[in-house]
Short mmCIF file of C-alpha atoms in Angstrom, two decimals:
data_model
loop_
_atom_site.label_atom_id
_atom_site.label_comp_id
_atom_site.label_asym_id
_atom_site.label_seq_id
_atom_site.Cartn_x
_atom_site.Cartn_y
_atom_site.Cartn_z
CA UNK T 1 49.68 -75.29 66.25
CA UNK T 2 47.15 -75.09 63.44
CA UNK T 3 43.82 -76.85 63.24
CA UNK T 4 44.40 -77.52 59.53
CA UNK T 5 47.58 -77.52 57.45
CA UNK T 6 46.83 -77.62 53.72
CA UNK T 7 49.74 -78.80 51.58
CA UNK T 8 49.35 -77.17 48.17
CA UNK T 9 47.65 -73.91 47.21
CA UNK T 10 46.18 -75.09 43.92
CA UNK T 11 42.58 -75.79 42.92
CA UNK T 12 41.71 -78.02 45.87
CA UNK T 13 43.87 -76.21 48.42
CA UNK T 14 42.51 -72.77 47.58
CA UNK T 15 38.87 -73.81 47.90
CA UNK T 16 39.49 -75.74 51.12
CA UNK T 17 41.35 -72.81 52.66
CA UNK T 18 38.39 -70.56 51.92
CA UNK T 19 35.83 -72.93 53.40
CA UNK T 20 37.78 -74.01 56.49
CA UNK T 21 38.83 -70.49 57.43
CA UNK T 22 35.22 -69.31 57.19
CA UNK T 23 34.91 -70.67 60.73
CA UNK T 24 36.86 -68.13 62.81
CA UNK T 25 37.66 -70.78 65.42
CA UNK T 26 39.79 -72.69 62.86
CA UNK T 27 43.45 -71.76 62.39
CA UNK T 28 44.39 -72.65 58.82
CA UNK T 29 47.85 -72.74 57.19
CA UNK T 30 48.40 -73.15 53.44
CA UNK T 31 51.88 -74.22 52.31
CA UNK T 32 52.49 -73.62 48.60
CA UNK T 33 55.83 -74.57 47.03
CA UNK T 34 55.42 -72.13 44.15
CA UNK T 35 55.50 -68.35 43.90
CA UNK T 36 52.67 -65.91 44.67
CA UNK T 37 50.31 -65.04 41.83
CA UNK T 38 51.16 -61.35 41.80
CA UNK T 39 48.42 -59.01 40.62
CA UNK T 40 50.69 -57.44 37.99
CA UNK T 41 51.78 -60.76 36.45
CA UNK T 42 50.41 -60.49 32.93
CA UNK T 43 51.53 -64.00 31.97
CA UNK T 44 49.14 -65.46 34.54
CA UNK T 45 46.23 -63.08 34.37
CA UNK T 46 45.94 -62.36 30.63
CA UNK T 47 43.91 -65.26 29.17
CA UNK T 48 45.54 -65.10 25.74
CA UNK T 49 49.01 -65.32 27.32
CA UNK T 50 48.38 -68.90 28.40
CA UNK T 51 51.21 -70.20 26.20
CA UNK T 52 53.88 -68.25 28.09
CA UNK T 53 53.86 -69.98 31.51
CA UNK T 54 54.08 -73.44 29.90
CA UNK T 55 57.73 -74.49 29.97
CA UNK T 56 58.79 -71.39 31.92
CA UNK T 57 60.66 -72.36 35.09
CA UNK T 58 59.15 -69.45 37.01
CA UNK T 59 55.62 -70.80 36.55
CA UNK T 60 55.97 -74.46 35.64
CA UNK T 61 57.51 -77.42 37.50
CA UNK T 62 58.39 -78.88 34.06
CA UNK T 63 57.79 -82.58 34.58
CA UNK T 64 58.56 -85.25 32.02
CA UNK T 65 57.39 -88.82 31.85
CA UNK T 66 59.69 -91.78 31.78
CA UNK T 67 60.27 -93.04 28.21
CA UNK T 68 56.86 -94.17 26.97
CA UNK T 69 57.22 -97.67 25.47
CA UNK T 70 54.32 -97.30 23.02
CA UNK T 71 55.32 -93.80 21.91
CA UNK T 72 58.76 -94.51 20.46
CA UNK T 73 60.41 -94.10 23.85
CA UNK T 74 59.43 -90.41 24.00
CA UNK T 75 59.43 -88.51 27.27
CA UNK T 76 56.11 -86.66 27.30
CA UNK T 77 56.27 -83.16 28.76
CA UNK T 78 53.90 -82.37 31.64
CA UNK T 79 53.36 -78.80 32.81
CA UNK T 80 52.31 -78.27 36.45
CA UNK T 81 51.64 -74.89 38.00
CA UNK T 82 54.51 -73.55 40.14
CA UNK T 83 52.44 -70.71 41.53
CA UNK T 84 49.59 -70.01 43.91
CA UNK T 85 46.49 -71.39 42.23
CA UNK T 86 48.50 -74.36 40.96
CA UNK T 87 47.71 -75.51 37.46
CA UNK T 88 44.53 -73.40 37.45
CA UNK T 89 46.94 -70.45 37.07
CA UNK T 90 48.53 -71.80 33.87
CA UNK T 91 45.91 -74.02 32.21
CA UNK T 92 43.58 -73.43 29.26
CA UNK T 93 40.72 -72.06 31.43
CA UNK T 94 37.99 -74.37 30.09
CA UNK T 95 35.50 -75.24 32.83
CA UNK T 96 34.09 -78.72 32.31
CA UNK T 97 32.29 -81.11 34.62
CA UNK T 98 32.33 -84.83 34.12
CA UNK T 99 29.36 -86.47 32.46
CA UNK T 100 26.59 -87.43 34.94
CA UNK T 101 27.15 -91.07 34.06
CA UNK T 102 30.76 -90.74 35.24
CA UNK T 103 29.49 -90.24 38.76
CA UNK T 104 26.93 -93.03 38.43
CA UNK T 105 29.83 -95.30 37.46
CA UNK T 106 31.73 -94.18 40.56
CA UNK T 107 28.69 -94.83 42.75
CA UNK T 108 28.39 -98.39 41.44
CA UNK T 109 31.70 -99.31 43.10
CA UNK T 110 31.59 -100.72 46.65
CA UNK T 111 31.44 -98.01 49.30
CA UNK T 112 30.94 -95.21 46.76
CA UNK T 113 27.15 -94.77 46.79
CA UNK T 114 27.33 -91.15 47.97
CA UNK T 115 29.40 -90.10 44.95
CA UNK T 116 26.58 -90.36 42.40
CA UNK T 117 25.57 -87.34 40.32
CA UNK T 118 22.63 -86.41 42.56
CA UNK T 119 25.00 -86.05 45.52
CA UNK T 120 27.67 -84.15 43.54
CA UNK T 121 25.39 -81.70 41.70
CA UNK T 122 24.65 -79.40 44.67
CA UNK T 123 28.40 -78.90 45.17
CA UNK T 124 28.94 -78.13 41.49
CA UNK T 125 26.19 -75.52 41.70
CA UNK T 126 27.56 -74.10 44.94
CA UNK T 127 30.93 -73.28 43.34
CA UNK T 128 29.51 -71.58 40.23
CA UNK T 129 28.25 -68.22 39.13
CA UNK T 130 27.26 -69.18 35.59
CA UNK T 131 26.54 -65.93 33.80
CA UNK T 132 25.02 -67.50 30.68
CA UNK T 133 22.56 -69.80 32.47
CA UNK T 134 18.93 -68.95 33.15
CA UNK T 135 18.13 -68.15 36.79
CA UNK T 136 15.86 -71.20 37.04
CA UNK T 137 18.33 -73.65 35.46
CA UNK T 138 18.34 -76.58 37.88
CA UNK T 139 21.77 -77.75 36.68
CA UNK T 140 23.72 -74.51 37.12
CA UNK T 141 24.71 -72.31 40.04
CA UNK T 142 24.53 -68.52 40.31
CA UNK T 143 25.93 -67.56 43.72
CA UNK T 144 29.33 -69.25 43.86
CA UNK T 145 32.79 -67.68 43.86
CA UNK T 146 33.81 -69.14 40.48
CA UNK T 147 32.42 -66.79 37.83
CA UNK T 148 32.01 -68.57 34.48
CA UNK T 149 31.77 -66.66 31.23
CA UNK T 150 30.59 -68.37 28.06
CA UNK T 151 32.92 -68.14 25.08
CA UNK T 152 31.67 -65.50 22.61
CA UNK T 153 32.79 -67.60 19.59
CA UNK T 154 32.37 -64.69 17.18
CA UNK T 155 35.18 -65.60 14.77
CA UNK T 156 33.61 -66.85 11.50
CA UNK T 157 35.53 -70.10 11.86
CA UNK T 158 33.40 -70.95 14.91
CA UNK T 159 30.22 -70.54 12.85
CA UNK T 160 31.73 -72.88 10.26
CA UNK T 161 32.62 -75.36 13.00
CA UNK T 162 29.11 -75.44 14.46
CA UNK T 163 27.60 -75.88 11.01
CA UNK T 164 30.12 -78.60 10.15
CA UNK T 165 29.40 -80.73 13.21
CA UNK T 166 25.71 -80.71 12.30
CA UNK T 167 26.50 -81.62 8.70
CA UNK T 168 28.55 -84.51 10.10
CA UNK T 169 25.48 -85.76 11.97
CA UNK T 170 26.22 -84.51 15.48
CA UNK T 171 23.95 -82.32 17.62
CA UNK T 172 24.48 -78.89 19.06
CA UNK T 173 23.61 -78.34 22.71
CA UNK T 174 23.00 -75.18 24.70
CA UNK T 175 25.34 -76.03 27.59
CA UNK T 176 27.98 -78.77 27.80
CA UNK T 177 27.70 -78.55 31.60
CA UNK T 178 23.91 -78.53 31.63
CA UNK T 179 21.00 -80.87 31.08
CA UNK T 180 22.48 -82.30 27.86
CA UNK T 181 26.26 -82.50 27.77
CA UNK T 182 26.53 -84.53 24.58
CA UNK T 183 27.00 -82.30 21.56
CA UNK T 184 28.79 -79.08 20.67
CA UNK T 185 28.49 -75.58 22.10
CA UNK T 186 30.38 -72.56 23.34
CA UNK T 187 32.43 -73.44 26.43
CA UNK T 188 32.20 -72.12 29.96
CA UNK T 189 35.54 -70.56 30.86
CA UNK T 190 37.37 -69.48 34.01
CA UNK T 191 37.62 -65.97 32.58
CA UNK T 192 35.92 -62.96 34.14
CA UNK T 193 36.03 -59.43 32.77
CA UNK T 194 39.04 -60.22 30.62
CA UNK T 195 41.18 -61.88 33.30
CA UNK T 196 41.92 -65.48 34.23
CA UNK T 197 39.92 -66.50 37.28
CA UNK T 198 42.16 -69.13 38.86
CA UNK T 199 41.26 -71.01 42.03
CA UNK T 200 43.53 -68.64 43.92
CA UNK T 201 41.78 -65.56 42.53
CA UNK T 202 38.29 -66.99 43.10
CA UNK T 203 38.77 -68.57 46.53
CA UNK T 204 41.92 -67.28 48.24
CA UNK T 205 42.32 -63.62 47.31
CA UNK T 206 38.91 -62.54 48.68
CA UNK T 207 39.71 -64.03 52.12
CA UNK T 208 43.46 -63.41 52.48
CA UNK T 209 42.68 -60.82 55.16
CA UNK T 210 41.15 -63.33 57.54
CA UNK T 211 43.23 -63.35 60.74
CA UNK T 212 42.91 -67.13 61.07
CA UNK T 213 44.30 -67.85 57.57
CA UNK T 214 48.05 -68.00 56.90
CA UNK T 215 49.33 -68.57 53.34
CA UNK T 216 53.05 -69.22 52.84
CA UNK T 217 54.52 -69.43 49.35
CA UNK T 218 57.86 -70.97 48.32
CA UNK T 219 57.31 -73.44 51.18
CA UNK T 220 58.23 -76.96 50.08
CA UNK T 221 56.97 -79.74 52.34
CA UNK T 222 59.66 -82.40 52.71
CA UNK T 223 57.71 -84.99 54.69
CA UNK T 224 54.75 -85.67 56.91
CA UNK T 225 55.31 -86.12 60.62
CA UNK T 226 53.87 -89.49 61.59
CA UNK T 227 53.39 -90.84 65.11
CA UNK T 228 52.09 -94.40 64.97
CA UNK T 229 48.95 -94.26 62.85
CA UNK T 230 48.50 -90.52 63.16
CA UNK T 231 49.90 -87.68 61.05
CA UNK T 232 50.72 -84.90 63.50
CA UNK T 233 52.13 -82.23 61.19
CA UNK T 234 54.63 -81.51 58.43
CA UNK T 235 58.24 -80.53 57.91
CA UNK T 236 58.90 -77.89 55.27
CA UNK T 237 61.60 -75.60 53.95
CA UNK T 238 61.70 -72.06 52.58
CA UNK T 239 64.60 -70.42 50.74
CA UNK T 240 67.35 -69.26 53.08
CA UNK T 241 65.81 -70.86 56.16
CA UNK T 242 66.33 -74.04 58.10
CA UNK T 243 63.70 -76.75 57.93
CA UNK T 244 60.63 -75.84 59.94
CA UNK T 245 58.10 -78.10 61.59
CA UNK T 246 54.48 -77.31 62.21
CA UNK T 247 51.95 -79.39 64.12
CA UNK T 248 48.36 -79.73 63.02
CA UNK T 249 45.07 -81.20 64.08
CA UNK T 250 44.67 -82.35 60.48
CA UNK T 251 46.96 -82.33 57.45
CA UNK T 252 45.21 -82.14 54.08
CA UNK T 253 47.21 -83.07 50.97
CA UNK T 254 46.29 -80.98 47.93
CA UNK T 255 49.43 -81.50 45.86
CA UNK T 256 47.68 -82.94 42.83
CA UNK T 257 48.13 -86.24 41.04
CA UNK T 258 51.95 -86.10 41.14
CA UNK T 259 52.87 -84.50 44.44
CA UNK T 260 50.28 -85.94 46.83
CA UNK T 261 51.39 -89.55 46.25
CA UNK T 262 55.02 -88.41 46.18
CA UNK T 263 54.71 -86.81 49.62
CA UNK T 264 53.01 -89.89 51.02
CA UNK T 265 55.78 -92.10 49.67
CA UNK T 266 58.72 -90.02 50.94
CA UNK T 267 56.95 -90.03 54.32
CA UNK T 268 56.90 -93.84 54.41
CA UNK T 269 53.32 -94.36 53.23
CA UNK T 270 52.98 -96.54 50.16
CA UNK T 271 54.05 -99.91 48.77
CA UNK T 272 56.56 -101.15 51.35
CA UNK T 273 58.83 -103.01 48.93
CA UNK T 274 59.16 -100.01 46.63
CA UNK T 275 59.84 -97.65 49.54
CA UNK T 276 62.64 -99.88 50.81
CA UNK T 277 64.15 -100.03 47.31
CA UNK T 278 64.67 -96.24 47.31
CA UNK T 279 65.86 -95.92 50.89
CA UNK T 280 62.62 -94.96 52.66
CA UNK T 281 61.60 -96.78 55.84
CA UNK T 282 58.00 -97.98 55.43
CA UNK T 283 55.67 -96.69 58.12
CA UNK T 284 52.36 -97.71 56.56
CA UNK T 285 52.13 -100.30 53.78
CA UNK T 286 49.55 -99.01 51.31
CA UNK T 287 50.24 -100.44 47.84
CA UNK T 288 47.78 -98.26 45.90
CA UNK T 289 49.62 -94.99 46.57
CA UNK T 290 50.76 -93.59 43.22
CA UNK T 291 49.17 -96.37 41.17
CA UNK T 292 46.27 -96.37 38.67
CA UNK T 293 47.23 -93.02 37.13
CA UNK T 294 45.07 -91.86 34.23
CA UNK T 295 45.55 -88.96 31.83
CA UNK T 296 44.15 -87.48 28.64
CA UNK T 297 46.39 -87.57 25.58
CA UNK T 298 45.54 -85.25 22.69
CA UNK T 299 46.62 -84.30 19.19
CA UNK T 300 45.73 -81.41 16.88
CA UNK T 301 44.18 -81.94 13.47
CA UNK T 302 45.16 -78.73 11.67
CA UNK T 303 44.01 -77.10 8.43
CA UNK T 304 45.32 -74.10 6.54
CA UNK T 305 42.82 -71.30 5.97
CA UNK T 306 42.46 -69.64 2.58
CA UNK T 307 40.96 -66.55 4.22
CA UNK T 308 42.79 -64.22 6.65
CA UNK T 309 40.34 -64.75 9.50
CA UNK T 310 42.35 -66.80 12.00
CA UNK T 311 44.22 -65.59 15.06
CA UNK T 312 47.60 -66.06 13.42
CA UNK T 313 48.55 -62.33 13.60
CA UNK T 314 48.45 -62.57 17.41
CA UNK T 315 51.68 -64.56 17.21
CA UNK T 316 53.55 -61.61 15.72
CA UNK T 317 55.47 -59.48 18.22
CA UNK T 318 54.54 -56.21 16.51
CA UNK T 319 50.88 -56.69 17.49
CA UNK T 320 51.49 -57.46 21.13
CA UNK T 321 51.80 -53.92 22.56
CA UNK T 322 48.38 -53.05 21.16
CA UNK T 323 46.91 -56.33 22.44
CA UNK T 324 48.33 -55.53 25.88
CA UNK T 325 46.86 -52.03 25.90
CA UNK T 326 43.45 -53.36 24.94
CA UNK T 327 43.68 -56.00 27.65
CA UNK T 328 44.31 -53.35 30.29
CA UNK T 329 40.86 -52.08 29.33
CA UNK T 330 39.59 -55.69 29.69
CA UNK T 331 38.82 -56.13 26.02
CA UNK T 332 40.40 -57.25 22.76
CA UNK T 333 42.03 -60.56 21.83
CA UNK T 334 44.11 -60.64 25.03
CA UNK T 335 40.92 -60.94 27.09
CA UNK T 336 40.01 -64.42 25.80
CA UNK T 337 41.62 -67.84 26.11
CA UNK T 338 40.31 -68.51 22.56
CA UNK T 339 39.28 -72.07 23.50
CA UNK T 340 35.75 -70.80 23.12
CA UNK T 341 33.89 -73.82 21.73
CA UNK T 342 34.00 -77.57 21.32
CA UNK T 343 32.05 -80.59 22.39
CA UNK T 344 31.71 -84.26 23.17
CA UNK T 345 30.60 -87.25 21.15
CA UNK T 346 30.73 -91.04 21.14
CA UNK T 347 33.39 -92.72 19.07
CA UNK T 348 30.98 -95.52 18.14
CA UNK T 349 27.42 -96.67 18.84
CA UNK T 350 28.55 -99.13 21.52
CA UNK T 351 29.52 -96.34 23.92
CA UNK T 352 26.93 -95.49 26.57
CA UNK T 353 27.90 -91.82 26.65
CA UNK T 354 30.44 -89.47 25.02
CA UNK T 355 34.04 -90.62 25.18
CA UNK T 356 35.69 -88.12 22.82
CA UNK T 357 36.55 -84.52 23.66
CA UNK T 358 36.90 -81.77 21.01
CA UNK T 359 38.26 -78.24 21.41
CA UNK T 360 38.14 -75.97 18.38
CA UNK T 361 40.66 -73.17 17.98
CA UNK T 362 40.69 -70.56 15.16
CA UNK T 363 44.46 -70.78 14.70
CA UNK T 364 46.94 -73.53 13.85
CA UNK T 365 49.45 -73.59 16.72
CA UNK T 366 50.57 -75.92 19.48
CA UNK T 367 49.22 -75.54 23.02
CA UNK T 368 52.48 -74.09 24.35
CA UNK T 369 52.74 -71.62 21.48
CA UNK T 370 55.53 -73.50 19.69
CA UNK T 371 55.67 -74.76 16.10
CA UNK T 372 53.04 -72.57 14.47
CA UNK T 373 51.90 -74.02 11.19
CA UNK T 374 52.57 -70.78 9.35
CA UNK T 375 49.93 -68.57 7.78
CA UNK T 376 46.27 -68.65 8.70
CA UNK T 377 44.72 -71.86 9.92
CA UNK T 378 42.44 -73.61 12.40
CA UNK T 379 42.49 -76.84 14.37
CA UNK T 380 40.58 -79.34 16.46
CA UNK T 381 42.14 -80.71 19.63
CA UNK T 382 40.93 -84.28 19.96
CA UNK T 383 41.44 -87.19 22.31
CA UNK T 384 39.65 -90.06 24.09
CA UNK T 385 38.55 -89.29 27.65
CA UNK T 386 38.31 -92.81 29.07
CA UNK T 387 41.46 -94.62 28.08
CA UNK T 388 41.91 -97.86 29.98
CA UNK T 389 45.70 -97.37 30.05
CA UNK T 390 47.01 -97.03 33.61
CA UNK T 391 50.25 -95.56 34.88
CA UNK T 392 52.02 -94.72 38.11
CA UNK T 393 53.86 -92.10 40.16
CA UNK T 394 56.80 -93.58 42.09
CA UNK T 395 59.55 -91.84 43.99
CA UNK T 396 63.17 -92.52 43.07
CA UNK T 397 64.69 -90.84 46.14
CA UNK T 398 63.82 -90.08 49.77
CA UNK T 399 64.27 -86.39 48.89
CA UNK T 400 60.95 -84.67 48.10
CA UNK T 401 62.82 -82.21 45.85
CA UNK T 402 63.65 -85.04 43.42
CA UNK T 403 60.87 -85.46 40.88
CA UNK T 404 59.15 -88.84 40.92
CA UNK T 405 59.12 -91.23 37.97
CA UNK T 406 55.96 -90.77 35.90
CA UNK T 407 54.74 -93.64 33.74
CA UNK T 408 51.50 -93.24 31.78
CA UNK T 409 51.58 -96.19 29.36
CA UNK T 410 49.82 -94.23 26.63
CA UNK T 411 48.57 -96.34 23.68
CA UNK T 412 49.28 -99.54 25.60
CA UNK T 413 45.83 -101.14 25.25
CA UNK T 414 43.69 -102.29 22.34
CA UNK T 415 40.80 -100.08 23.47
CA UNK T 416 43.01 -97.01 23.63
CA UNK T 417 44.39 -97.59 20.15
CA UNK T 418 40.93 -98.30 18.68
CA UNK T 419 39.45 -95.13 20.17
CA UNK T 420 42.33 -93.08 18.82
CA UNK T 421 41.67 -94.29 15.29
CA UNK T 422 37.98 -93.49 15.72
CA UNK T 423 38.77 -90.06 17.18
CA UNK T 424 40.89 -88.98 14.23
CA UNK T 425 38.29 -90.31 11.81
CA UNK T 426 35.59 -88.18 13.48
CA UNK T 427 37.79 -85.06 13.55
CA UNK T 428 38.63 -85.37 9.87
CA UNK T 429 34.99 -86.00 9.00
CA UNK T 430 33.92 -82.79 10.74
CA UNK T 431 36.69 -80.65 9.24
CA UNK T 432 35.89 -82.05 5.78
CA UNK T 433 32.27 -80.84 5.75
CA UNK T 434 30.98 -78.24 3.24
CA UNK T 435 30.72 -75.58 5.97
CA UNK T 436 34.52 -75.30 5.93
CA UNK T 437 34.79 -75.13 2.12
CA UNK T 438 35.15 -71.30 2.02
CA UNK T 439 38.15 -71.56 4.36
CA UNK T 440 39.74 -74.95 3.73
CA UNK T 441 43.30 -74.76 2.43
CA UNK T 442 44.03 -78.42 3.10
CA UNK T 443 45.11 -80.50 6.06
CA UNK T 444 48.45 -79.47 7.55
CA UNK T 445 48.68 -82.03 10.33
CA UNK T 446 48.81 -84.97 10.27
CA UNK T 447 48.60 -84.47 6.50
CA UNK T 448 47.17 -86.58 3.67
CA UNK T 449 50.01 -89.11 3.86
CA UNK T 450 48.65 -90.31 7.22
CA UNK T 451 45.85 -92.46 5.84
CA UNK T 452 45.71 -95.98 7.32
CA UNK T 453 44.91 -96.94 10.90
CA UNK T 454 48.57 -97.82 11.37
CA UNK T 455 49.60 -94.41 10.03
CA UNK T 456 47.25 -92.69 12.48
CA UNK T 457 48.60 -94.59 15.48
CA UNK T 458 52.18 -93.92 14.42
CA UNK T 459 51.37 -90.20 14.18
CA UNK T 460 49.71 -90.12 17.61
CA UNK T 461 52.74 -91.91 19.07
CA UNK T 462 55.02 -89.35 17.44
CA UNK T 463 53.01 -86.18 18.01
CA UNK T 464 50.61 -86.75 20.93
CA UNK T 465 50.77 -84.42 23.93
CA UNK T 466 49.18 -84.51 27.34
CA UNK T 467 46.01 -82.47 27.83
CA UNK T 468 47.32 -81.89 31.39
CA UNK T 469 44.62 -83.89 33.21
CA UNK T 470 46.44 -86.52 35.34
CA UNK T 471 44.35 -88.15 38.05
CA UNK T 472 43.57 -91.19 40.21
CA UNK T 473 46.92 -91.68 41.99
CA UNK T 474 45.25 -91.52 45.43
CA UNK T 475 42.00 -93.12 44.42
CA UNK T 476 38.94 -93.53 46.59
CA UNK T 477 37.48 -96.92 47.41
CA UNK T 478 37.38 -99.78 49.87
CA UNK T 479 39.53 -102.42 48.15
CA UNK T 480 43.19 -103.10 48.91
CA UNK T 481 44.36 -100.88 46.03
CA UNK T 482 42.46 -97.82 47.25
CA UNK T 483 44.13 -95.00 49.15
CA UNK T 484 41.25 -92.87 50.45
CA UNK T 485 38.14 -93.77 52.41
CA UNK T 486 35.31 -92.39 50.23
CA UNK T 487 33.24 -91.47 53.30
CA UNK T 488 35.88 -89.36 55.06
CA UNK T 489 38.59 -88.70 52.42
CA UNK T 490 41.17 -89.87 54.96
CA UNK T 491 44.06 -92.13 53.99
CA UNK T 492 43.14 -95.70 54.86
CA UNK T 493 44.65 -96.75 58.17
CA UNK T 494 45.75 -93.26 59.24
CA UNK T 495 44.30 -90.43 61.28
CA UNK T 496 45.16 -86.74 61.22
#
């Protein structure tokens, strides 16, 4: 028997395993369905190789949405990390807190008073070792396991970008995670000494030798073991073995926005009518499980560059051996994620705080490395952060190996569509400033033919991609649509 069984070795699971196993009297088991994050795996650990795990079945669970009704019936691809560290082992490595007013908004909801920014800030600081922050910076931490390096942003296109945002009337800031988050600056990144610093590398690897910590990879949990109103353990499977059961004092679900609600549902915890419809016997009727899903959609506004200063040569195979050799020495273009700068602004004066997110990249290429624009270029990744569109995660089978149905309802609300039009207008305004004149070879995507508001929305529907930030499917609160008690983080109505 274990004191704690943690289902999922991603961002949350890795940090919890570290903290709980720090008490030698606790026996802790981590069950991760994906592979280990081997030390020699260049596709995980080289920051510039971030495009390779996306869409690769060895690293990525390769989810797709159901046909999105407001995006021409498209199925939107969703990458999820199939490896220890979860999606922190395959993502873009930008470290970004929410805006302080996000947490004040949380705290205004019934039962959520302890989730305001003042309560959250000490925990943010505790996780960080922010190398670029001053020792007396009251907003940043210096002793945590997660080392954060500031993007160097030395490519001349970054200088043009920073000048352009000011010409467009927007401020610079010194730290988008600091005292003033509104504005543009170099990003904090989960990169340390030229290597990706995933949650697994920061939290799990340093403590894997603890005798009270057991980490099992390729271990897929099939269901929770429930006795009345108490979860007593889990059932799981590993390749070539029969199903195993393990009992636990507490089971902690860290499967992320897709798999945590899925596991609850296949275990009989969720909306009773839906569970019956897919052949699962309801054990605990909790209608909010898997509902209220939110995500960030994004597009890329791309320009050609008239000067050969972009990262385009990195896409050519003939350069990759040299990039790899440099990376082994922890330097060169392989040692950066290249998402080194960006910022946040308000789409209009009615917004209380920034609702648009910008990432600048000195190359014109898609996030997964596909469809390069050709030649030198640069781009802004842009998208609204607070869409009021809501989706769901719902199982279609009692079998946990069958992927659930994902519905996001992108572009389904008037607010969402309005903010998208405003977002593209702001991106084009910035990229059209005089600072870019020495480089500007014209807009590649969406292109000058996309001019009206209707054209913009049609392009977003056709070309938009997820920014890989799904959330809220096991939301905290005290109303009948909430799943977690905000005081204890336990599932409402259950113990264990």
